[in-house]
CSV table of C-alpha atoms in Angstrom, one decimal:
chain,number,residue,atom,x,y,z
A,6,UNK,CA,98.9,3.6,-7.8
A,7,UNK,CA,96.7,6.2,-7.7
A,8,UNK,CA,97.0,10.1,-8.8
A,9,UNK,CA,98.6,11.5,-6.0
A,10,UNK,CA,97.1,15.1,-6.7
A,11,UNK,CA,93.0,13.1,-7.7
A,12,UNK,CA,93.2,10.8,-5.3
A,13,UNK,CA,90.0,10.9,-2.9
A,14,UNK,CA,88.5,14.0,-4.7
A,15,UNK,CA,85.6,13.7,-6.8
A,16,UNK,CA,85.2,13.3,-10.4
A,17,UNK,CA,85.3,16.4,-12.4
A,18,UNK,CA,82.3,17.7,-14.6
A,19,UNK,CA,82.6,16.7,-18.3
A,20,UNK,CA,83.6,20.0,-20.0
A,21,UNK,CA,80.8,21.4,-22.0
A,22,UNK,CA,80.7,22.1,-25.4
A,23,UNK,CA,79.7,25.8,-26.6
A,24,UNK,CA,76.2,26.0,-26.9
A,25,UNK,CA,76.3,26.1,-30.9
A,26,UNK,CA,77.7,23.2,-30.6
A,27,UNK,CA,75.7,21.4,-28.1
A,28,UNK,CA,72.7,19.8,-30.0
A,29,UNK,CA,75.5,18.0,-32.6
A,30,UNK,CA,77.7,17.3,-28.9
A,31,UNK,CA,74.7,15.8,-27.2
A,32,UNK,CA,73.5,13.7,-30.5
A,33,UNK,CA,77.0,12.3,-30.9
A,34,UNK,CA,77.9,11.3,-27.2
A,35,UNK,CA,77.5,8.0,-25.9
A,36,UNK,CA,75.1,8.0,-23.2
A,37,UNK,CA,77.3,8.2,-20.2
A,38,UNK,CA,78.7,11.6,-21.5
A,39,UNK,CA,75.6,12.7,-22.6
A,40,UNK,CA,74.8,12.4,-19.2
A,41,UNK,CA,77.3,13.9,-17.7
A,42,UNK,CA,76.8,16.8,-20.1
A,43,UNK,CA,73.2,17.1,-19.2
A,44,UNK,CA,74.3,17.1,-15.2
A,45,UNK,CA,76.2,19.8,-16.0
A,46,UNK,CA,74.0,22.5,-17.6
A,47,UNK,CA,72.9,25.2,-15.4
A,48,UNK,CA,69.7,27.7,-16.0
A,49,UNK,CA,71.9,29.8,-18.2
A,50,UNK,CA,73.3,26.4,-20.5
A,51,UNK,CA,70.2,25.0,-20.3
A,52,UNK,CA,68.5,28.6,-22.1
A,53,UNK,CA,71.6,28.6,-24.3
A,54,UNK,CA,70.3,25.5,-25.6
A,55,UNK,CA,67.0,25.9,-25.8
A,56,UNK,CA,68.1,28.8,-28.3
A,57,UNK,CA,70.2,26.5,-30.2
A,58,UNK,CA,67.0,23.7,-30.3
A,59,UNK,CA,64.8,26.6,-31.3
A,60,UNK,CA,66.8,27.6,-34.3
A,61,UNK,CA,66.7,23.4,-35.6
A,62,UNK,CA,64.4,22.8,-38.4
A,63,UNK,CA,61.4,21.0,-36.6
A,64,UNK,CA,62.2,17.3,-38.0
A,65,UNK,CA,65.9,17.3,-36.3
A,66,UNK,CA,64.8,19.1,-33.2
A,67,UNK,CA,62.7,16.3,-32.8
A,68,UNK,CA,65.1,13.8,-34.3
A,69,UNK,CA,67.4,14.8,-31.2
A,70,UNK,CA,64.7,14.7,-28.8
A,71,UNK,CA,64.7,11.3,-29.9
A,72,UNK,CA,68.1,10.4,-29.5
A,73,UNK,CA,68.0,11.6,-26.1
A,74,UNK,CA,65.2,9.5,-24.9
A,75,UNK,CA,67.2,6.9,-26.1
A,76,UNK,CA,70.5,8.1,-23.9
A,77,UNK,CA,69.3,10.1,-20.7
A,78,UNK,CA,67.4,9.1,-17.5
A,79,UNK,CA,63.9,10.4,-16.5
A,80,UNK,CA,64.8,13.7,-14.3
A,81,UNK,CA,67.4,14.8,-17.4
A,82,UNK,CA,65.0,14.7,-19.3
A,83,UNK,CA,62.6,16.6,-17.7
A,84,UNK,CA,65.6,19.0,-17.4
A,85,UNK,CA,65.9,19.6,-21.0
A,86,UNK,CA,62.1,20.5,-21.2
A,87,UNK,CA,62.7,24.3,-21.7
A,88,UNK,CA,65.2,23.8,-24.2
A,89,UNK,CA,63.2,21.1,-26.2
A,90,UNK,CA,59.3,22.0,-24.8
A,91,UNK,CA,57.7,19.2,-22.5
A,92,UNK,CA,55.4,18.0,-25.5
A,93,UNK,CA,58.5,17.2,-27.4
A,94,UNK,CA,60.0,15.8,-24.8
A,95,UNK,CA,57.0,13.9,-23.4
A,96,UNK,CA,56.3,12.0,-27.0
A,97,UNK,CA,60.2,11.4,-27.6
A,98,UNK,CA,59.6,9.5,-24.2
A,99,UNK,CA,56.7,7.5,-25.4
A,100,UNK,CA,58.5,6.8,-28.9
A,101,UNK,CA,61.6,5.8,-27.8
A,102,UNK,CA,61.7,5.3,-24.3
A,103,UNK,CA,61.5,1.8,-22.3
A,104,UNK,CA,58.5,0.8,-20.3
A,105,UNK,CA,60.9,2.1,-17.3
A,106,UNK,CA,61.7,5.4,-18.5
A,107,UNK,CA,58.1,5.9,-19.5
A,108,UNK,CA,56.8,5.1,-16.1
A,109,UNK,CA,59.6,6.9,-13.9
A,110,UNK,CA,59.0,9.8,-16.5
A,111,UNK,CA,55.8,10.1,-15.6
A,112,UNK,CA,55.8,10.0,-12.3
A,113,UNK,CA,57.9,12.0,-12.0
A,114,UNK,CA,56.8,15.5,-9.1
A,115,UNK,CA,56.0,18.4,-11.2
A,116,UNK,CA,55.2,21.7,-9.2
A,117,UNK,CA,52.9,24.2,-10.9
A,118,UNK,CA,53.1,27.8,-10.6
A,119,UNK,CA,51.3,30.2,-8.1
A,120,UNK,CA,48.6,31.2,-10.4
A,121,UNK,CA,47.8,27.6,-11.2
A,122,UNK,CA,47.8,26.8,-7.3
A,123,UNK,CA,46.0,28.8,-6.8
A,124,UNK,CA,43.2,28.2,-9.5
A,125,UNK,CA,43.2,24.6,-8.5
A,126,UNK,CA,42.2,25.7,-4.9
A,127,UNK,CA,39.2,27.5,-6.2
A,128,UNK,CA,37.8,24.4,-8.6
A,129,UNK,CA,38.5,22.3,-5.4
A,130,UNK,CA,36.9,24.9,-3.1
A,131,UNK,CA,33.8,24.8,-5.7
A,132,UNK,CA,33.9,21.1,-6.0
A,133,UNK,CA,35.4,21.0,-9.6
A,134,UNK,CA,38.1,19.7,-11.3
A,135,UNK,CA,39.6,20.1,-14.8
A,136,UNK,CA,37.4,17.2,-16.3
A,137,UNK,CA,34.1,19.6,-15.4
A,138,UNK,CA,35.9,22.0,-17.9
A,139,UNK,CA,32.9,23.2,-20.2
A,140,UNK,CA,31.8,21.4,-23.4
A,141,UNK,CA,31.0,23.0,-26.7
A,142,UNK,CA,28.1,20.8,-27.6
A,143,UNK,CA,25.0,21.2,-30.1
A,144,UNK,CA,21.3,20.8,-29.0
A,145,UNK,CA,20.2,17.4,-28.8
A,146,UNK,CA,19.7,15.9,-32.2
A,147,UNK,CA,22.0,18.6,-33.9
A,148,UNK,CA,25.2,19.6,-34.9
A,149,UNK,CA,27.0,22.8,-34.3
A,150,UNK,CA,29.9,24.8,-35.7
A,151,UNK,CA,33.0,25.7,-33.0
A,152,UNK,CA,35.5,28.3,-34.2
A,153,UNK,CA,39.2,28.9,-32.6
A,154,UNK,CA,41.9,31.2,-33.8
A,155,UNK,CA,45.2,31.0,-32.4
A,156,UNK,CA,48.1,34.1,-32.5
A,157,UNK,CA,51.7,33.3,-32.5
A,158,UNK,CA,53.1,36.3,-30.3
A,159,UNK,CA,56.1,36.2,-31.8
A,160,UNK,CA,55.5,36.7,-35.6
A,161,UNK,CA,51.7,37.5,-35.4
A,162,UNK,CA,50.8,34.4,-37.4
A,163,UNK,CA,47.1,33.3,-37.4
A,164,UNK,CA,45.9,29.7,-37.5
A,165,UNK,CA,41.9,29.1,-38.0
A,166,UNK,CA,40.0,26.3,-37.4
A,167,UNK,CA,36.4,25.2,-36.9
A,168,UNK,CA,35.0,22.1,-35.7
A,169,UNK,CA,31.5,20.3,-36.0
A,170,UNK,CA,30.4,18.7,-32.8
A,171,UNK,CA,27.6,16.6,-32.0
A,172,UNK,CA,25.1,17.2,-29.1
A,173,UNK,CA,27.4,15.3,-26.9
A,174,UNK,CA,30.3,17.2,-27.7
A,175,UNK,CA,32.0,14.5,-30.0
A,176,UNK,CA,34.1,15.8,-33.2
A,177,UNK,CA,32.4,15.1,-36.4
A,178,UNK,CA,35.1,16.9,-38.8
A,179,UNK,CA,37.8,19.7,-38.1
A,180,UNK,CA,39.2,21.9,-40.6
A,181,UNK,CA,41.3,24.6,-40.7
A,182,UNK,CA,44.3,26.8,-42.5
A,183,UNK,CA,48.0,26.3,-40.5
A,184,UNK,CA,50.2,29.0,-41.0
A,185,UNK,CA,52.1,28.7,-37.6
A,186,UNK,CA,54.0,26.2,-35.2
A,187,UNK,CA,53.2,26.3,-31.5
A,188,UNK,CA,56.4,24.0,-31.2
A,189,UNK,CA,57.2,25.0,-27.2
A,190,UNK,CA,53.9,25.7,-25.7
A,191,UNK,CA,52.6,23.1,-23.2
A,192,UNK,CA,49.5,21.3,-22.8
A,193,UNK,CA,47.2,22.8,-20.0
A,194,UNK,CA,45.9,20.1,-17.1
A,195,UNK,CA,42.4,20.7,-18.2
A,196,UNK,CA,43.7,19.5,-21.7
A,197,UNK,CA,45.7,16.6,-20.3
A,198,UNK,CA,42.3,15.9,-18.5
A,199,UNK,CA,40.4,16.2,-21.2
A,200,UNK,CA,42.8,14.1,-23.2
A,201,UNK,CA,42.0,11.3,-20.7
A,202,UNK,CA,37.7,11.7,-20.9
A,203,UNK,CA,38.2,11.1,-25.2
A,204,UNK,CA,40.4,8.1,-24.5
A,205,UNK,CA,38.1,6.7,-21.7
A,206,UNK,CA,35.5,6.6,-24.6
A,207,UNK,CA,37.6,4.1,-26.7
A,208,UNK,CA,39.4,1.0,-25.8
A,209,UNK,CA,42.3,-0.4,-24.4
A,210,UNK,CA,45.4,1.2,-26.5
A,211,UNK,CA,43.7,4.4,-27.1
A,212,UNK,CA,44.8,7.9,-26.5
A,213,UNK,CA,43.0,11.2,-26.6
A,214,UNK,CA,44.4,12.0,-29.8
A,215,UNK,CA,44.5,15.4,-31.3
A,216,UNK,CA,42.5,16.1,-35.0
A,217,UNK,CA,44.3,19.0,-35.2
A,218,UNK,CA,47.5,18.6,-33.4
A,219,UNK,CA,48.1,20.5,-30.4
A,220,UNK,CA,51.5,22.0,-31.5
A,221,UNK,CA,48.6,23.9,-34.2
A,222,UNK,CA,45.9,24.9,-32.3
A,223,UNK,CA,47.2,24.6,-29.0
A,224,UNK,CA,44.7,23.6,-26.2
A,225,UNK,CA,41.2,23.2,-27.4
A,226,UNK,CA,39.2,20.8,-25.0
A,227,UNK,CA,37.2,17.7,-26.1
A,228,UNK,CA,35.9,19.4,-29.5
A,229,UNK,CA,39.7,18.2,-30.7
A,230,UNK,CA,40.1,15.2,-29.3
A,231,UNK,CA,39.1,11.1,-30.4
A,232,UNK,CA,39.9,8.1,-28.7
A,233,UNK,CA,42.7,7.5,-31.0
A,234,UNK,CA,44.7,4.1,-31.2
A,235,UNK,CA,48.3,4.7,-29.7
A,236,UNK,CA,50.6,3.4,-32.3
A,237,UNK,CA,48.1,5.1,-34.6
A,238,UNK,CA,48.6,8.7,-33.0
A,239,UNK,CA,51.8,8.8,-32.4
A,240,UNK,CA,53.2,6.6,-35.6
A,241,UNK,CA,51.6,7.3,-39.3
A,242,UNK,CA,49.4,10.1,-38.1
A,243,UNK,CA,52.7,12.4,-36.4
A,244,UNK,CA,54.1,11.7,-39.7
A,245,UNK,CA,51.1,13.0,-41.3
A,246,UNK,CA,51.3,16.1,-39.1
A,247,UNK,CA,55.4,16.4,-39.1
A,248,UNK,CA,54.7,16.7,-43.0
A,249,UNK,CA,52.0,19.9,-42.4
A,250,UNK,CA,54.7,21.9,-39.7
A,251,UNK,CA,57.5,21.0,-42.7
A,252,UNK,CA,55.7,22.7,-45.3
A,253,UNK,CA,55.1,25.3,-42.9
A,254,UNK,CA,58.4,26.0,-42.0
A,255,UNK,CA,59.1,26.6,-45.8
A,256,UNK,CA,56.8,29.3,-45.8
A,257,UNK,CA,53.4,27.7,-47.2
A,258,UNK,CA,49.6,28.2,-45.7
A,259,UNK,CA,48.1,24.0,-45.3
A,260,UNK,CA,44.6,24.3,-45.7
A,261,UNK,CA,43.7,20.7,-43.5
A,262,UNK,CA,40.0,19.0,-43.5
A,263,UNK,CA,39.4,16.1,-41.3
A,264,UNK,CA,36.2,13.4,-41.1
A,265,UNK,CA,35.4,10.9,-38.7
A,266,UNK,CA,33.4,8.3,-39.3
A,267,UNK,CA,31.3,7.0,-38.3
A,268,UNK,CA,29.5,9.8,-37.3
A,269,UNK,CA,28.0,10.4,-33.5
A,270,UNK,CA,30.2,7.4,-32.2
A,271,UNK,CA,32.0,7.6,-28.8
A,272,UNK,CA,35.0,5.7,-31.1
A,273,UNK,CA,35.2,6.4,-34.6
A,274,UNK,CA,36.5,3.4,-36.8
A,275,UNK,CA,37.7,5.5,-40.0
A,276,UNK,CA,39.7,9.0,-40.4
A,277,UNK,CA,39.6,11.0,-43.6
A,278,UNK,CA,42.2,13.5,-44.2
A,279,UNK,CA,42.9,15.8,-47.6
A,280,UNK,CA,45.3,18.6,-47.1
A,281,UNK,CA,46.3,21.4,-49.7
A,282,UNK,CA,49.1,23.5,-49.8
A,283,UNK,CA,49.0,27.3,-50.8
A,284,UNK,CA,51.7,29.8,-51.5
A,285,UNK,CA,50.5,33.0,-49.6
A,286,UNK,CA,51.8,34.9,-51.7
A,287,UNK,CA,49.3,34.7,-53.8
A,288,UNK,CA,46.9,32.0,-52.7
A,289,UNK,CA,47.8,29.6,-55.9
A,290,UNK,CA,48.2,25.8,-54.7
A,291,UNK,CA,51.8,24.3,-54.6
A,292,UNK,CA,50.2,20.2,-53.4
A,293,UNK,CA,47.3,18.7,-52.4
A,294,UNK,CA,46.9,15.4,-50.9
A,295,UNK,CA,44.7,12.7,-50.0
A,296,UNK,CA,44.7,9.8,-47.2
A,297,UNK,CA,42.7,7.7,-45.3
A,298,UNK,CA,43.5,5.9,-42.1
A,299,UNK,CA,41.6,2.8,-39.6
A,300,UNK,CA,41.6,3.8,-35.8
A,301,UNK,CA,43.5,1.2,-35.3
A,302,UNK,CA,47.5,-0.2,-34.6
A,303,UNK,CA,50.0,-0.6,-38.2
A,304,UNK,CA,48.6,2.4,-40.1
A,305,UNK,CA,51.8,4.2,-42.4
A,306,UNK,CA,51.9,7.3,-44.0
A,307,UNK,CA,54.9,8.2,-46.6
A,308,UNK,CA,55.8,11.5,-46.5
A,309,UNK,CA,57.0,13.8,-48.8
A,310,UNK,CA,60.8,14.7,-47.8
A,311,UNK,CA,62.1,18.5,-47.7
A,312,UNK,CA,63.4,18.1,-51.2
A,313,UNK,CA,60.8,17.3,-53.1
A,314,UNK,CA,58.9,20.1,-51.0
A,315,UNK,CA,61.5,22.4,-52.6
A,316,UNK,CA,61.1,21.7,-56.1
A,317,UNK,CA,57.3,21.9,-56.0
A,318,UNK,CA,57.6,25.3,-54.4
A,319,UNK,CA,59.9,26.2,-57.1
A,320,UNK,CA,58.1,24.8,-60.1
A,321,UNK,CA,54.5,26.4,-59.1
């Protein structure tokens, strides 16, 4: 018999948690409530969230980004993109999402804003698009030196970086000092585009894959980008970089030079990494490391876990 009072109304919303307690709710529901939970954030809960997100140490903001992939449909996702920041959201999608979700996530409509309309409609009015974005590129038979800083607004944190490009604009080596974490700024269409041109220079599996990644320097063009293998990029080598935004997060400089070799190919078969960390305090170095990966799929990188990170901090 049904519910006399229910009968023939609609289901109610699934009651929201408060938004401290959100991220733990959201982790621990099955999918169906996660769901429903998702459904049910307005602008406000979705903002109340994303303060919540922000306030995670990096690894379990993206730990739960994870989860989600794993729980909500396309269009929810793309909801939680504020809270979370597309990037995040986009590679918790490619890690842990289905062929499906990956495809329905991407095609998903995305409407840009007036001043990026309007852009557009100049580059098409001139005959351009975002791939005829200018190269930094050295004269033929050289080499040439490209330098970038980027400002966090919020805490006026600097990071450097300089690249060496050959006279085709390829990335010979990268290095830089990190002391920030662009963790909610998105990528740019002419960086999504030009993400596209450095894979289109490698094979099938490849990505435009960052030297420096993105959530460091933010968008940078082709001067920081390879045709990167896939499970490459976004297996040992977003370890690699997970481990640089950890130590950053406990308050350390990571001083990061990168080689690819070999040199002046459209595809480079070998990337050499050594990273050092410094208190800047006073400059003295806390850990240095080491590594050296194949462009290629089943590369694995070992991090160092917070803990350890603690102790040397406390023993240097």
């Amino acid at each position: 018999m049904s519910d006399p009072i229910h009968a023939g109304l609609p289901a109610r919303p699934a009651p929201l948690p408060p938004p401290a307690a959100l991220p733990q709710a959201l982790r621990d529901a099955p999918a169906p409530l996660a769901r429903a939970q998702v459904d049910a954030l307005d602008r406000d809960g979705v903002q109340a969230l994303g303060d919540e997100v922000a306030a995670l140490p990096l690894a379990e903001r993206e730990s739960l980004a994870n989860e989600l992939a794993g729980k909500l449909d396309a269009p929810q996702l793309r909801k939680l993109e504020p809270a979370f920041g597309r990037d995040t959201i986009a590679e918790a999608v490619e890690r842990r999402g289905g062929p499906e979700l990956r495809e329905a996530y991407a095609a998903l409509p995305r409407e840009d804003g007036p001043v990026a309309r309007f852009v557009d409609g100049i580059q098409r009015a001139l005959g351009l698009s975002a791939d005829d974005a200018p190269v930094d590129r050295a004269d033929p038979g050289q080499t040439r030196e490209v330098s970038a800083s980027v400002t966090n607004p919020d805490g006026g944190e600097i990071n450097d970086a300089t690249w060496t490009v050959d006279d085709q604009g390829r990335p010979l080596h990268a290095e830089g000092t990190l002391r920030t974490v662009f963790s909610e700024i998105d990528r740019s269409d002419a960086e999504t585009a030009a993400q596209r041109t450095a894979a289109d220079r490698g094979i099938d599996g490849d990505q435009g894959g960052h030297l420096l990644g993105h959530r460091f320097v933010t968008d940078q063009g082709l001067k920081n980008l390879f045709p990167q293998n896939g499970n490459f990029n976004m297996g040992a080598y977003k370890t690699l970089e997970n481990e640089w935004a950890a130590w950053i997060d406990k308050g350390m400089d990571v001083r990061v030079s990168i080689d690819l070799s070999p040199r002046e190919a459209d595809r480079p078969d070998r990337v050499r990494i050594s990273y050092e960390v410094l208190d800047p305090a006073d400059g003295h170095r806390v850990y240095d490391q080491r590594v050296s990966f194949d462009n290629r799929a089943g590369q694995s990188y070992d991090r160092i876990d917070t803990g350890e990170m603690d102790g040397l901090i406390a023993a240097s």
